[in-house]
Amino acid sequence: RAHYPMATRYFLEYDEIRQGNWGPDCEALGLDAGPLMARHVANTAAQLQDRVPGARTYTWNDMFDPHHNAVADYYMMRGDLAGSWEGLPEDTIIVNWHHTAESLQFLSDRGHRQLLGNITGANAQATMDRAADIPGVMGLFFVNWGRNAADWDIETAAQVFHDRFGQ
């Protein structure tokens, strides 16, 4: 905390984890990939709260979403990632870049507020339409992921969000 005395928000980079649950330490725990991931994120969040009480955490949806990457046979992940979401504290804000109605609803049903990630002017309207009736959608999260700034069209996306959600 002394190094970052003003930090109150932390992004937990659980995203596209392409391999895991292979080492002897993992084997010794006897957990499938999902419960192992749940254990890891729960421990990480608890350690952060111990060091920075009241810290707000954010993470990507994909590794905690059965409609995205939290599935069996994901790349070189040994086992099934089902249940990985069980370790996420309810107050973790999810940055959802999958945008399917099923994904948005699943995470909302678990009590998570969500930011819509990977939004551009081109996909804003369809994404907002899918998110319109989902409780807890609270804003947009822009990433460039190699796109030119001209392709983002942040103004259009922000206007569509404002028109849809009044924020």
JSON list of N, CA and C in Angstrom, two decimals, residues 42-91:
[
{"chain": "A", "resi": 42, "resn": "ALA", "atom": "N", "xyz": [-10.63, -16.15, -5.40]},
{"chain": "A", "resi": 42, "resn": "ALA", "atom": "CA", "xyz": [-11.11, -15.85, -4.04]},
{"chain": "A", "resi": 42, "resn": "ALA", "atom": "C", "xyz": [-9.94, -15.48, -3.14]},
{"chain": "A", "resi": 43, "resn": "ASN", "atom": "N", "xyz": [-8.84, -16.24, -3.22]},
{"chain": "A", "resi": 43, "resn": "ASN", "atom": "CA", "xyz": [-7.66, -15.92, -2.42]},
{"chain": "A", "resi": 43, "resn": "ASN", "atom": "C", "xyz": [-7.06, -14.57, -2.80]},
{"chain": "A", "resi": 44, "resn": "THR", "atom": "N", "xyz": [-7.00, -14.30, -4.10]},
{"chain": "A", "resi": 44, "resn": "THR", "atom": "CA", "xyz": [-6.46, -13.02, -4.57]},
{"chain": "A", "resi": 44, "resn": "THR", "atom": "C", "xyz": [-7.30, -11.87, -4.04]},
{"chain": "A", "resi": 45, "resn": "ALA", "atom": "N", "xyz": [-8.61, -11.97, -4.17]},
{"chain": "A", "resi": 45, "resn": "ALA", "atom": "CA", "xyz": [-9.50, -10.90, -3.71]},
{"chain": "A", "resi": 45, "resn": "ALA", "atom": "C", "xyz": [-9.40, -10.72, -2.20]},
{"chain": "A", "resi": 46, "resn": "ALA", "atom": "N", "xyz": [-9.31, -11.82, -1.45]},
{"chain": "A", "resi": 46, "resn": "ALA", "atom": "CA", "xyz": [-9.19, -11.73, 0.01]},
{"chain": "A", "resi": 46, "resn": "ALA", "atom": "C", "xyz": [-7.88, -11.08, 0.42]},
{"chain": "A", "resi": 47, "resn": "GLN", "atom": "N", "xyz": [-6.79, -11.44, -0.23]},
{"chain": "A", "resi": 47, "resn": "GLN", "atom": "CA", "xyz": [-5.50, -10.83, 0.08]},
{"chain": "A", "resi": 47, "resn": "GLN", "atom": "C", "xyz": [-5.52, -9.34, -0.23]},
{"chain": "A", "resi": 48, "resn": "LEU", "atom": "N", "xyz": [-6.14, -8.96, -1.33]},
{"chain": "A", "resi": 48, "resn": "LEU", "atom": "CA", "xyz": [-6.25, -7.55, -1.67]},
{"chain": "A", "resi": 48, "resn": "LEU", "atom": "C", "xyz": [-7.05, -6.80, -0.62]},
{"chain": "A", "resi": 49, "resn": "GLN", "atom": "N", "xyz": [-8.17, -7.38, -0.18]},
{"chain": "A", "resi": 49, "resn": "GLN", "atom": "CA", "xyz": [-8.99, -6.72, 0.85]},
{"chain": "A", "resi": 49, "resn": "GLN", "atom": "C", "xyz": [-8.24, -6.59, 2.16]},
{"chain": "A", "resi": 50, "resn": "ASP", "atom": "N", "xyz": [-7.40, -7.57, 2.49]},
{"chain": "A", "resi": 50, "resn": "ASP", "atom": "CA", "xyz": [-6.59, -7.49, 3.70]},
{"chain": "A", "resi": 50, "resn": "ASP", "atom": "C", "xyz": [-5.62, -6.31, 3.64]},
{"chain": "A", "resi": 51, "resn": "ARG", "atom": "N", "xyz": [-5.08, -6.06, 2.45]},
{"chain": "A", "resi": 51, "resn": "ARG", "atom": "CA", "xyz": [-4.07, -5.02, 2.29]},
{"chain": "A", "resi": 51, "resn": "ARG", "atom": "C", "xyz": [-4.68, -3.65, 1.98]},
{"chain": "A", "resi": 52, "resn": "VAL", "atom": "N", "xyz": [-5.82, -3.67, 1.29]},
{"chain": "A", "resi": 52, "resn": "VAL", "atom": "CA", "xyz": [-6.49, -2.42, 0.89]},
{"chain": "A", "resi": 52, "resn": "VAL", "atom": "C", "xyz": [-7.98, -2.58, 1.20]},
{"chain": "A", "resi": 53, "resn": "PRO", "atom": "N", "xyz": [-8.36, -2.42, 2.46]},
{"chain": "A", "resi": 53, "resn": "PRO", "atom": "CA", "xyz": [-9.78, -2.58, 2.81]},
{"chain": "A", "resi": 53, "resn": "PRO", "atom": "C", "xyz": [-10.67, -1.66, 1.97]},
{"chain": "A", "resi": 54, "resn": "GLY", "atom": "N", "xyz": [-11.74, -2.24, 1.46]},
{"chain": "A", "resi": 54, "resn": "GLY", "atom": "CA", "xyz": [-12.67, -1.48, 0.64]},
{"chain": "A", "resi": 54, "resn": "GLY", "atom": "C", "xyz": [-12.27, -1.35, -0.82]},
{"chain": "A", "resi": 55, "resn": "ALA", "atom": "N", "xyz": [-11.16, -1.98, -1.21]},
{"chain": "A", "resi": 55, "resn": "ALA", "atom": "CA", "xyz": [-10.74, -1.91, -2.62]},
{"chain": "A", "resi": 55, "resn": "ALA", "atom": "C", "xyz": [-11.83, -2.47, -3.51]},
{"chain": "A", "resi": 56, "resn": "ARG", "atom": "N", "xyz": [-12.04, -1.82, -4.62]},
{"chain": "A", "resi": 56, "resn": "ARG", "atom": "CA", "xyz": [-13.00, -2.30, -5.62]},
{"chain": "A", "resi": 56, "resn": "ARG", "atom": "C", "xyz": [-12.24, -3.10, -6.67]},
{"chain": "A", "resi": 57, "resn": "THR", "atom": "N", "xyz": [-12.77, -4.27, -7.03]},
{"chain": "A", "resi": 57, "resn": "THR", "atom": "CA", "xyz": [-12.11, -5.11, -8.03]},
{"chain": "A", "resi": 57, "resn": "THR", "atom": "C", "xyz": [-12.96, -5.22, -9.29]},
{"chain": "A", "resi": 58, "resn": "TYR", "atom": "N", "xyz": [-12.24, -5.34, -10.38]},
{"chain": "A", "resi": 58, "resn": "TYR", "atom": "CA", "xyz": [-12.82, -5.52, -11.70]},
{"chain": "A", "resi": 58, "resn": "TYR", "atom": "C", "xyz": [-12.12, -6.71, -12.34]},
{"chain": "A", "resi": 59, "resn": "THR", "atom": "N", "xyz": [-12.80, -7.42, -13.22]},
{"chain": "A", "resi": 59, "resn": "THR", "atom": "CA", "xyz": [-12.15, -8.46, -14.01]},
{"chain": "A", "resi": 59, "resn": "THR", "atom": "C", "xyz": [-12.94, -8.69, -15.29]},
{"chain": "A", "resi": 60, "resn": "TRP", "atom": "N", "xyz": [-12.27, -9.29, -16.26]},
{"chain": "A", "resi": 60, "resn": "TRP", "atom": "CA", "xyz": [-12.95, -9.68, -17.50]},
{"chain": "A", "resi": 60, "resn": "TRP", "atom": "C", "xyz": [-13.93, -10.82, -17.21]},
{"chain": "A", "resi": 61, "resn": "ASN", "atom": "N", "xyz": [-14.90, -10.98, -18.06]},
{"chain": "A", "resi": 61, "resn": "ASN", "atom": "CA", "xyz": [-15.91, -12.02, -17.88]},
{"chain": "A", "resi": 61, "resn": "ASN", "atom": "C", "xyz": [-15.48, -13.40, -18.30]},
{"chain": "A", "resi": 62, "resn": "ASP", "atom": "N", "xyz": [-14.61, -13.50, -19.30]},
{"chain": "A", "resi": 62, "resn": "ASP", "atom": "CA", "xyz": [-14.49, -14.74, -20.06]},
{"chain": "A", "resi": 62, "resn": "ASP", "atom": "C", "xyz": [-14.14, -15.98, -19.24]},
{"chain": "A", "resi": 63, "resn": "MET", "atom": "N", "xyz": [-13.25, -15.89, -18.27]},
{"chain": "A", "resi": 63, "resn": "MET", "atom": "CA", "xyz": [-12.83, -17.08, -17.53]},
{"chain": "A", "resi": 63, "resn": "MET", "atom": "C", "xyz": [-13.83, -17.47, -16.44]},
{"chain": "A", "resi": 64, "resn": "PHE", "atom": "N", "xyz": [-14.86, -16.64, -16.24]},
{"chain": "A", "resi": 64, "resn": "PHE", "atom": "CA", "xyz": [-15.87, -16.88, -15.21]},
{"chain": "A", "resi": 64, "resn": "PHE", "atom": "C", "xyz": [-17.27, -17.00, -15.82]},
{"chain": "A", "resi": 65, "resn": "ASP", "atom": "N", "xyz": [-17.32, -17.26, -17.09]},
{"chain": "A", "resi": 65, "resn": "ASP", "atom": "CA", "xyz": [-18.57, -17.21, -17.84]},
{"chain": "A", "resi": 65, "resn": "ASP", "atom": "C", "xyz": [-18.76, -18.51, -18.62]},
{"chain": "A", "resi": 66, "resn": "PRO", "atom": "N", "xyz": [-19.77, -19.33, -18.26]},
{"chain": "A", "resi": 66, "resn": "PRO", "atom": "CA", "xyz": [-19.98, -20.58, -18.96]},
{"chain": "A", "resi": 66, "resn": "PRO", "atom": "C", "xyz": [-20.47, -20.39, -20.40]},
{"chain": "A", "resi": 67, "resn": "HIS", "atom": "N", "xyz": [-20.79, -19.17, -20.76]},
{"chain": "A", "resi": 67, "resn": "HIS", "atom": "CA", "xyz": [-21.20, -18.86, -22.13]},
{"chain": "A", "resi": 67, "resn": "HIS", "atom": "C", "xyz": [-20.04, -18.28, -22.93]},
{"chain": "A", "resi": 68, "resn": "HIS", "atom": "N", "xyz": [-18.84, -18.34, -22.33]},
{"chain": "A", "resi": 68, "resn": "HIS", "atom": "CA", "xyz": [-17.65, -17.83, -22.99]},
{"chain": "A", "resi": 68, "resn": "HIS", "atom": "C", "xyz": [-16.53, -18.86, -22.83]},
{"chain": "A", "resi": 69, "resn": "ASN", "atom": "N", "xyz": [-15.54, -18.60, -21.98]},
{"chain": "A", "resi": 69, "resn": "ASN", "atom": "CA", "xyz": [-14.39, -19.51, -21.88]},
{"chain": "A", "resi": 69, "resn": "ASN", "atom": "C", "xyz": [-14.41, -20.45, -20.67]},
{"chain": "A", "resi": 70, "resn": "ALA", "atom": "N", "xyz": [-15.32, -20.29, -19.75]},
{"chain": "A", "resi": 70, "resn": "ALA", "atom": "CA", "xyz": [-15.37, -21.15, -18.56]},
{"chain": "A", "resi": 70, "resn": "ALA", "atom": "C", "xyz": [-16.10, -22.44, -18.88]},
{"chain": "A", "resi": 71, "resn": "VAL", "atom": "N", "xyz": [-15.44, -23.25, -19.68]},
{"chain": "A", "resi": 71, "resn": "VAL", "atom": "CA", "xyz": [-16.03, -24.48, -20.21]},
{"chain": "A", "resi": 71, "resn": "VAL", "atom": "C", "xyz": [-14.99, -25.60, -20.16]},
{"chain": "A", "resi": 72, "resn": "ALA", "atom": "N", "xyz": [-15.41, -26.79, -20.49]},
{"chain": "A", "resi": 72, "resn": "ALA", "atom": "CA", "xyz": [-14.49, -27.93, -20.61]},
{"chain": "A", "resi": 72, "resn": "ALA", "atom": "C", "xyz": [-13.70, -27.80, -21.90]},
{"chain": "A", "resi": 73, "resn": "ASP", "atom": "N", "xyz": [-12.53, -28.35, -21.90]},
{"chain": "A", "resi": 73, "resn": "ASP", "atom": "CA", "xyz": [-11.68, -28.44, -23.10]},
{"chain": "A", "resi": 73, "resn": "ASP", "atom": "C", "xyz": [-11.31, -27.07, -23.66]},
{"chain": "A", "resi": 74, "resn": "TYR", "atom": "N", "xyz": [-11.07, -26.12, -22.77]},
{"chain": "A", "resi": 74, "resn": "TYR", "atom": "CA", "xyz": [-10.64, -24.79, -23.22]},
{"chain": "A", "resi": 74, "resn": "TYR", "atom": "C", "xyz": [-9.14, -24.81, -23.43]},
{"chain": "A", "resi": 75, "resn": "TYR", "atom": "N", "xyz": [-8.71, -24.71, -24.67]},
{"chain": "A", "resi": 75, "resn": "TYR", "atom": "CA", "xyz": [-7.30, -24.73, -25.06]},
{"chain": "A", "resi": 75, "resn": "TYR", "atom": "C", "xyz": [-6.55, -25.82, -24.30]},
{"chain": "A", "resi": 76, "resn": "MET", "atom": "N", "xyz": [-5.52, -25.47, -23.56]},
{"chain": "A", "resi": 76, "resn": "MET", "atom": "CA", "xyz": [-4.71, -26.47, -22.84]},
{"chain": "A", "resi": 76, "resn": "MET", "atom": "C", "xyz": [-5.01, -26.47, -21.34]},
{"chain": "A", "resi": 77, "resn": "MET", "atom": "N", "xyz": [-6.20, -26.07, -20.98]},
{"chain": "A", "resi": 77, "resn": "MET", "atom": "CA", "xyz": [-6.61, -26.12, -19.58]},
{"chain": "A", "resi": 77, "resn": "MET", "atom": "C", "xyz": [-7.03, -27.56, -19.27]},
{"chain": "A", "resi": 78, "resn": "ARG", "atom": "N", "xyz": [-6.38, -28.16, -18.28]},
{"chain": "A", "resi": 78, "resn": "ARG", "atom": "CA", "xyz": [-6.75, -29.54, -17.93]},
{"chain": "A", "resi": 78, "resn": "ARG", "atom": "C", "xyz": [-8.00, -29.50, -17.06]},
{"chain": "A", "resi": 79, "resn": "GLY", "atom": "N", "xyz": [-9.04, -30.12, -17.56]},
{"chain": "A", "resi": 79, "resn": "GLY", "atom": "CA", "xyz": [-10.28, -30.19, -16.82]},
{"chain": "A", "resi": 79, "resn": "GLY", "atom": "C", "xyz": [-11.31, -29.19, -17.32]},
{"chain": "A", "resi": 80, "resn": "ASP", "atom": "N", "xyz": [-12.32, -29.03, -16.52]},
{"chain": "A", "resi": 80, "resn": "ASP", "atom": "CA", "xyz": [-13.47, -28.20, -16.85]},
{"chain": "A", "resi": 80, "resn": "ASP", "atom": "C", "xyz": [-13.43, -26.93, -16.01]},
{"chain": "A", "resi": 81, "resn": "LEU", "atom": "N", "xyz": [-13.58, -25.78, -16.63]},
{"chain": "A", "resi": 81, "resn": "LEU", "atom": "CA", "xyz": [-13.58, -24.50, -15.92]},
{"chain": "A", "resi": 81, "resn": "LEU", "atom": "C", "xyz": [-14.93, -24.16, -15.29]},
{"chain": "A", "resi": 82, "resn": "ALA", "atom": "N", "xyz": [-15.90, -25.04, -15.41]},
{"chain": "A", "resi": 82, "resn": "ALA", "atom": "CA", "xyz": [-17.19, -24.80, -14.76]},
{"chain": "A", "resi": 82, "resn": "ALA", "atom": "C", "xyz": [-16.98, -24.58, -13.27]},
{"chain": "A", "resi": 83, "resn": "GLY", "atom": "N", "xyz": [-17.69, -23.61, -12.73]},
{"chain": "A", "resi": 83, "resn": "GLY", "atom": "CA", "xyz": [-17.60, -23.29, -11.32]},
{"chain": "A", "resi": 83, "resn": "GLY", "atom": "C", "xyz": [-16.54, -22.26, -10.98]},
{"chain": "A", "resi": 84, "resn": "SER", "atom": "N", "xyz": [-15.77, -21.84, -11.96]},
{"chain": "A", "resi": 84, "resn": "SER", "atom": "CA", "xyz": [-14.73, -20.83, -11.70]},
{"chain": "A", "resi": 84, "resn": "SER", "atom": "C", "xyz": [-15.35, -19.57, -11.10]},
{"chain": "A", "resi": 85, "resn": "TRP", "atom": "N", "xyz": [-16.57, -19.27, -11.51]},
{"chain": "A", "resi": 85, "resn": "TRP", "atom": "CA", "xyz": [-17.28, -18.08, -11.04]},
{"chain": "A", "resi": 85, "resn": "TRP", "atom": "C", "xyz": [-17.61, -18.13, -9.56]},
{"chain": "A", "resi": 86, "resn": "GLU", "atom": "N", "xyz": [-17.57, -19.29, -8.95]},
{"chain": "A", "resi": 86, "resn": "GLU", "atom": "CA", "xyz": [-17.91, -19.42, -7.53]},
{"chain": "A", "resi": 86, "resn": "GLU", "atom": "C", "xyz": [-16.94, -18.66, -6.63]},
{"chain": "A", "resi": 87, "resn": "GLY", "atom": "N", "xyz": [-15.74, -18.39, -7.10]},
{"chain": "A", "resi": 87, "resn": "GLY", "atom": "CA", "xyz": [-14.76, -17.68, -6.28]},
{"chain": "A", "resi": 87, "resn": "GLY", "atom": "C", "xyz": [-14.82, -16.17, -6.40]},
{"chain": "A", "resi": 88, "resn": "LEU", "atom": "N", "xyz": [-15.59, -15.66, -7.34]},
{"chain": "A", "resi": 88, "resn": "LEU", "atom": "CA", "xyz": [-15.67, -14.20, -7.53]},
{"chain": "A", "resi": 88, "resn": "LEU", "atom": "C", "xyz": [-16.50, -13.56, -6.43]},
{"chain": "A", "resi": 89, "resn": "PRO", "atom": "N", "xyz": [-15.94, -12.62, -5.68]},
{"chain": "A", "resi": 89, "resn": "PRO", "atom": "CA", "xyz": [-16.78, -11.88, -4.74]},
{"chain": "A", "resi": 89, "resn": "PRO", "atom": "C", "xyz": [-17.90, -11.17, -5.51]},
{"chain": "A", "resi": 90, "resn": "GLU", "atom": "N", "xyz": [-19.08, -11.13, -4.92]},
{"chain": "A", "resi": 90, "resn": "GLU", "atom": "CA", "xyz": [-20.24, -10.55, -5.60]},
{"chain": "A", "resi": 90, "resn": "GLU", "atom": "C", "xyz": [-20.01, -9.09, -5.99]},
{"chain": "A", "resi": 91, "resn": "ASP", "atom": "N", "xyz": [-19.19, -8.37, -5.22]},
{"chain": "A", "resi": 91, "resn": "ASP", "atom": "CA", "xyz": [-18.98, -6.96, -5.53]},
{"chain": "A", "resi": 91, "resn": "ASP", "atom": "C", "xyz": [-17.93, -6.72, -6.61]}
]
